[in-house]
Amino acid sequence: MYTLKFDENVCRTCPTGDCLVKCQYLHLDKETAVAEMVKIGQGADSFVLNDCVTCYACEEYCRRGNHPFYLITERRQEKGILTAPRAITRQWINIGEPQGKYRLGEVKERVLSFGFMPEFLGWIKGRLFEDVMPSYIFGQEFFCNVVYIHFADTAVIKERLPQVVDNFRKLGVKEVIFLHDECYGAFTQLAPAFGIDVPFQSIHYYEYLYHRLQELKDLIRPLNIRVAYQRPCSSRLSSDQHHFFADIMDLIGVDLVAREYQDENALCCGGILSMNYGYDLAHDVQKRNIDDMTAHGAQFCVFNCPACQSTLGPLVAKQGIKPIHMIHLCRKAIGEM
Amino acid sequence: MKYADMVHRCFRCGYCKFTSDYTDFNCPAYRKFRFETYSPGGRMWLIRGWLNGDIKNSERFQEILFSCATCANCVEHCVFTFSDDLVNIFIAAREELVADGLIPPPVRDYLKNIHVNGNPYKAPAAERGKWAEGTSMEAYAGQEYLFYVGCVGSYDERAVKIARAVGTLLVKAGLSIGILGEKETCDGNEVRALGEAGLFEQLAAQNIQAFRDLGVKKVITLDPHAFNAFKNDYPGLGGEFEVYHYTQVLAPLIQGGKVPLKECSLKVTYHDPCYLGRHNTEYQAPRSILKAIPGLELAEMERNGENAFCCGGGGGNFFTDILGGGEESPARLRVREALDTGAEIIAVACPQCAKMLEDAVKSEEMDDRLKVMDIAEIVNGCVI
Amino acid sequence: MTDITQALAGIVGEAYVSNHPEEAYFYARDPGLMPPHAPDYVVVPKVVEEIQEIVSLANREKIPVVPMGAGLALTGLVIPLKGGIVIDMKRMTRILKVNETGRHAIVEGGTSQGLLKSYLEKHHPRLRHSIPDSPATATIAANVMIHGQGRLTQQYGFNSDMITGLEVVLASGQVSRIGSCALSPDWFSKGAPLPDLTGLFLGWFGATGIITKIGVKLYPKKKLRDVEIFLTDRADLVPDMIYELTHTEMVEDINVFAQPKPMIFKDNHHITLFFTGDTDEELEFKRKTIWHSLDRFIRNKDGGFMGVPPVMKPTLLDMPQRSVSRFADVTKGGGFEYSGPIIMVDKYPACAQKILELAEKYDLGYSGMARIIGRSHAMMYGFAFTFNRADPDMMERTRKALHEVSVFALEAGGIFWKATVDEQRMAMEKMDPVTLGLMKMIKEQMDPNGIMNPGNWEVTEV
């Protein structure tokens, strides 16, 4: 069985306790943060295991690469501390089960991964993708399964992820451009943390878009709009890619409003929070998030993740802020939408 | 029978009979006969009963099968995954009956006339181009478009006027078009719909060869039925041409100012032909032409677009008249619906619809209140 | 042409009478599993006077008459068990009146659910009626005659509780008006404060009379409507959850379903909740109240609200739900049938367990669906099995499974809904003999020649 490469001493000697000090849901001081992480590392009980809302952010806050969130998830599973109602977890595990219904485009060494997000089947078109499409993969067989860390279930990830890697291997792909950063995080962060070998190079679609837009620079007409960015939880697994968002906004003439809940301070869309914890937490987070967008004059809310968009999109729209996915925004910038 | 493995899958839930918002029953045969047997579900169950030997081919069974107007309302509204094949299933059953030679006499006569004369009117081929006499229509000789008129447009007195209206309008708009005249032969759409697959293939092969020989690349049709055959059935038989219904060509010409239009204060409702609308999803081109006429008010009937109610002429019924007659005939129901809009004109884009609805207007004694005009005729009246 | 055919043609016109084998074949069957039996004649009348004449003729000649709406009950209720005349009601579709302020509509006996829905949407957008999930062709009168349920059933009970009067053709051919319309031009009450005579016709499947007009209660139609789905893996907790939800008085309809396919539904029970509001605030207040009513189950991890994908919402909010019909073709076989006993909500776990057992025993695709009636006063639990019409063995297995459901439901204290002839017999065997005697007396008085949908509710001995 794959085990997490976790070093208790890294936590013990941590000078900041950022993983939990910066947490927007627990609000701990440094001493408590370090002490609790050490306890968790030792397998002892900690209130953190009960109170963590699974936003992934501590994976980014920890600058020492010690994977606090994966550890919390492991311990929760060991202790049977459920994050989600059993039925919700069960539903999601069922949804992700491979059923032989995957779809392949004309797969080449370089391929676009739609993961298990059907939206991309209709969204990915136009000049931005013309040098890759129709080389794509879609379906449970290529689903990274990382979402199960929201449900404190690394066992299913450890069971399925190697098979997914193997499915990629069988296709002989060398370079995979991931359109969902949970997938990107799976192969660049989670897999190495658990010692799972990945036989291809992973590219985040933000990086791909950035370079592609540079190639198509002549087509770009600055959009001159003010946007807020709804950064997804899964983006915390690939924080090294986060800068591409601002870079792309610069490139396409978009004003990214300087609001409170952005970058490290980003708030969850509320989708997982509502399923796992009910109405109040999710709606409090959503309200603060949208009020913040409104207060800073955002005209558009840009989404990275289609799931976040389906959760928060209708709510921002009610406040007069137009929801738009990053891909559509970029297509708009080159006059395709 | 083709699709025999599918007929048992009908649950006979009846969604096929309706419009999408359940405004009314929208299957023309069911609206006329009112027995469930004449609905798409009824046909599915009867075909199964017939294949299983539980019922026999009879005059009524033939009437049930051949009263389908192939209008595709059922295809549009059936909730099952096999919905796309519903009309195909009914045609497949007709093919079996045709092969056995047990078909209603008007169907037999229609097919015989096509076979012998190349048209259903028993008219000589030499007269096929007569409709164009006295117009600026020229014989096809490498022009950009072939204007294909079809049997109805060539021979039917009312439809001839429409053919002339369309032809002259296209010429006036500066389009390079030519006609086949006496060299034209039946497109076969109704032959196929009536279940004579062999004859259809023969006609298609003949047309395809003729088009090729003349170097035709682009075809404009007068009739949505021909449009459907050329667009959807000919490619599978090797006939790859660019095919347009005339409204699809006229609409951009009008938008581009090639046909200057004057103020025409008219209230018009538009009747979607099934073979232009549901079969080929062209709902906008005809409407955009009408909307481009200054002063023209377009009043939609309650059932329009993909919910349009068929005139009852499709699927060969224009010729066999199985659906015609009586106060509940689809065409008469349709003109009553048109009258409800307050329009003074029913605009059509199909010569078969034109004739069906015009006859219905007469039967309903609405002549003084409602006029049936092809879109081209309306436009011609409004050209500066 | 026979004398009877000629006589019928004289009443409705030749075009609307058939004694052809084609109609005999079709009208001998419904989409369910009951054996066929052919009618001798099928007629499609247009007005009540024609029905009066048809019934008078039938009574005189002692020929059975069976009224038929869309024929979608699935339990053979419109199969003419003893032949005779099937009266297809679907030419009688006029919506005679909508009283906006009195919130009721008067419609003819063949008016479909879909037609009334469409009419109200266009002409009375602030009104709605309780729409069942049977296909849109289902008629309002037939649905009421079988005590159907619809989208407002959690709020207002059976659809038959939501009527304001009836016009009925009796076996004698006379027309009777039931409710306030018996003595008033207004159709506002089905009985009260008079003796409520609607019970003489509702639940009798046409064995006592033919409904030719019906007054239907209409309800406020709010501008906004939404749906939430609460998931649980604990069938035993469903009755408690329903109790909390019905306590909110904020849900228009509650359906609980459990089925193995597609995978998103496997292993769980889904409490589907429909609610409405005129403003975003009203809708959100209701949502919040509904969610909070189940907080304790969420805290205990016994259940949670799933994120309903935007693509799924239109399917769920569709009225009637077309997707219900699609269940028939899960096996690419065009068939499903269900037994849907009306039973106490606390029997949900037992029902859920039973359907699993039967699906496994008979190797059938299934869907268990409960619709809550009133404020947890009862539920209809649908034991639905899908079958392939081209597979006789699967059809037989489905029949056996449904028979076991009948036995189980009766033992569990349930009552058959739209009972098959076999279920009617089982029910009458178990029924209080005095009640059964009363039924016999009513039937004999109302239909002395036994011509009204004979074979149904026939009390042979008391």
Short mmCIF file of C-alpha atoms in Angstrom, two decimals, chain A residues 6 8 10-24 26-42 45-49 58 61-62 64 66 68-69 71-72:
data_model
loop_
_atom_site.label_atom_id
_atom_site.label_comp_id
_atom_site.label_asym_id
_atom_site.label_seq_id
_atom_site.Cartn_x
_atom_site.Cartn_y
_atom_site.Cartn_z
CA PHE A 6 5.48 12.70 6.04
CA GLU A 8 7.04 14.73 11.90
CA VAL A 10 9.43 19.14 9.90
CA CYS A 11 6.30 20.08 11.80
CA ARG A 12 7.97 19.98 15.18
CA THR A 13 10.56 22.51 14.01
CA CYS A 14 8.17 24.64 12.02
CA PRO A 15 8.82 28.32 12.74
CA THR A 16 5.38 29.55 11.69
CA GLY A 17 2.66 26.89 11.98
CA ASP A 18 1.26 28.52 8.85
CA CYS A 19 -0.73 25.45 7.87
CA LEU A 20 -3.21 26.06 10.64
CA VAL A 21 -2.44 29.68 11.57
CA LYS A 22 -3.50 30.83 8.12
CA CYS A 23 -6.47 28.50 8.07
CA GLN A 24 -9.61 30.58 7.52
CA LEU A 26 -9.88 27.24 12.50
CA HIS A 27 -8.00 30.48 13.39
CA LEU A 28 -5.22 28.98 15.58
CA ASP A 29 -2.15 30.61 17.11
CA LYS A 30 1.28 29.34 16.17
CA GLU A 31 1.88 27.25 19.29
CA THR A 32 -1.45 25.49 19.07
CA ALA A 33 -1.02 24.96 15.36
CA VAL A 34 2.39 23.30 15.71
CA ALA A 35 1.32 21.25 18.71
CA GLU A 36 -1.79 19.95 16.98
CA MET A 37 0.08 19.03 13.80
CA VAL A 38 2.68 17.17 15.82
CA LYS A 39 -0.09 15.32 17.64
CA ILE A 40 -1.70 14.45 14.34
CA GLY A 41 1.63 13.25 13.02
CA GLN A 42 1.94 10.97 16.02
CA ASP A 45 -6.47 12.72 18.68
CA SER A 46 -6.81 16.37 17.74
CA PHE A 47 -9.80 18.68 17.44
CA VAL A 48 -8.39 19.65 14.04
CA LEU A 49 -9.40 16.25 12.76
CA CYS A 58 -2.94 24.09 4.27
CA TYR A 61 0.28 27.36 3.41
CA CYS A 62 2.91 24.78 4.33
CA ARG A 64 8.06 23.12 3.87
CA ASN A 66 5.16 18.34 4.47
CA PRO A 68 -0.43 18.67 6.25
CA PHE A 69 -3.73 18.17 4.47
CA LEU A 71 -1.86 13.80 6.70
CA ILE A 72 -5.08 15.12 8.25
#
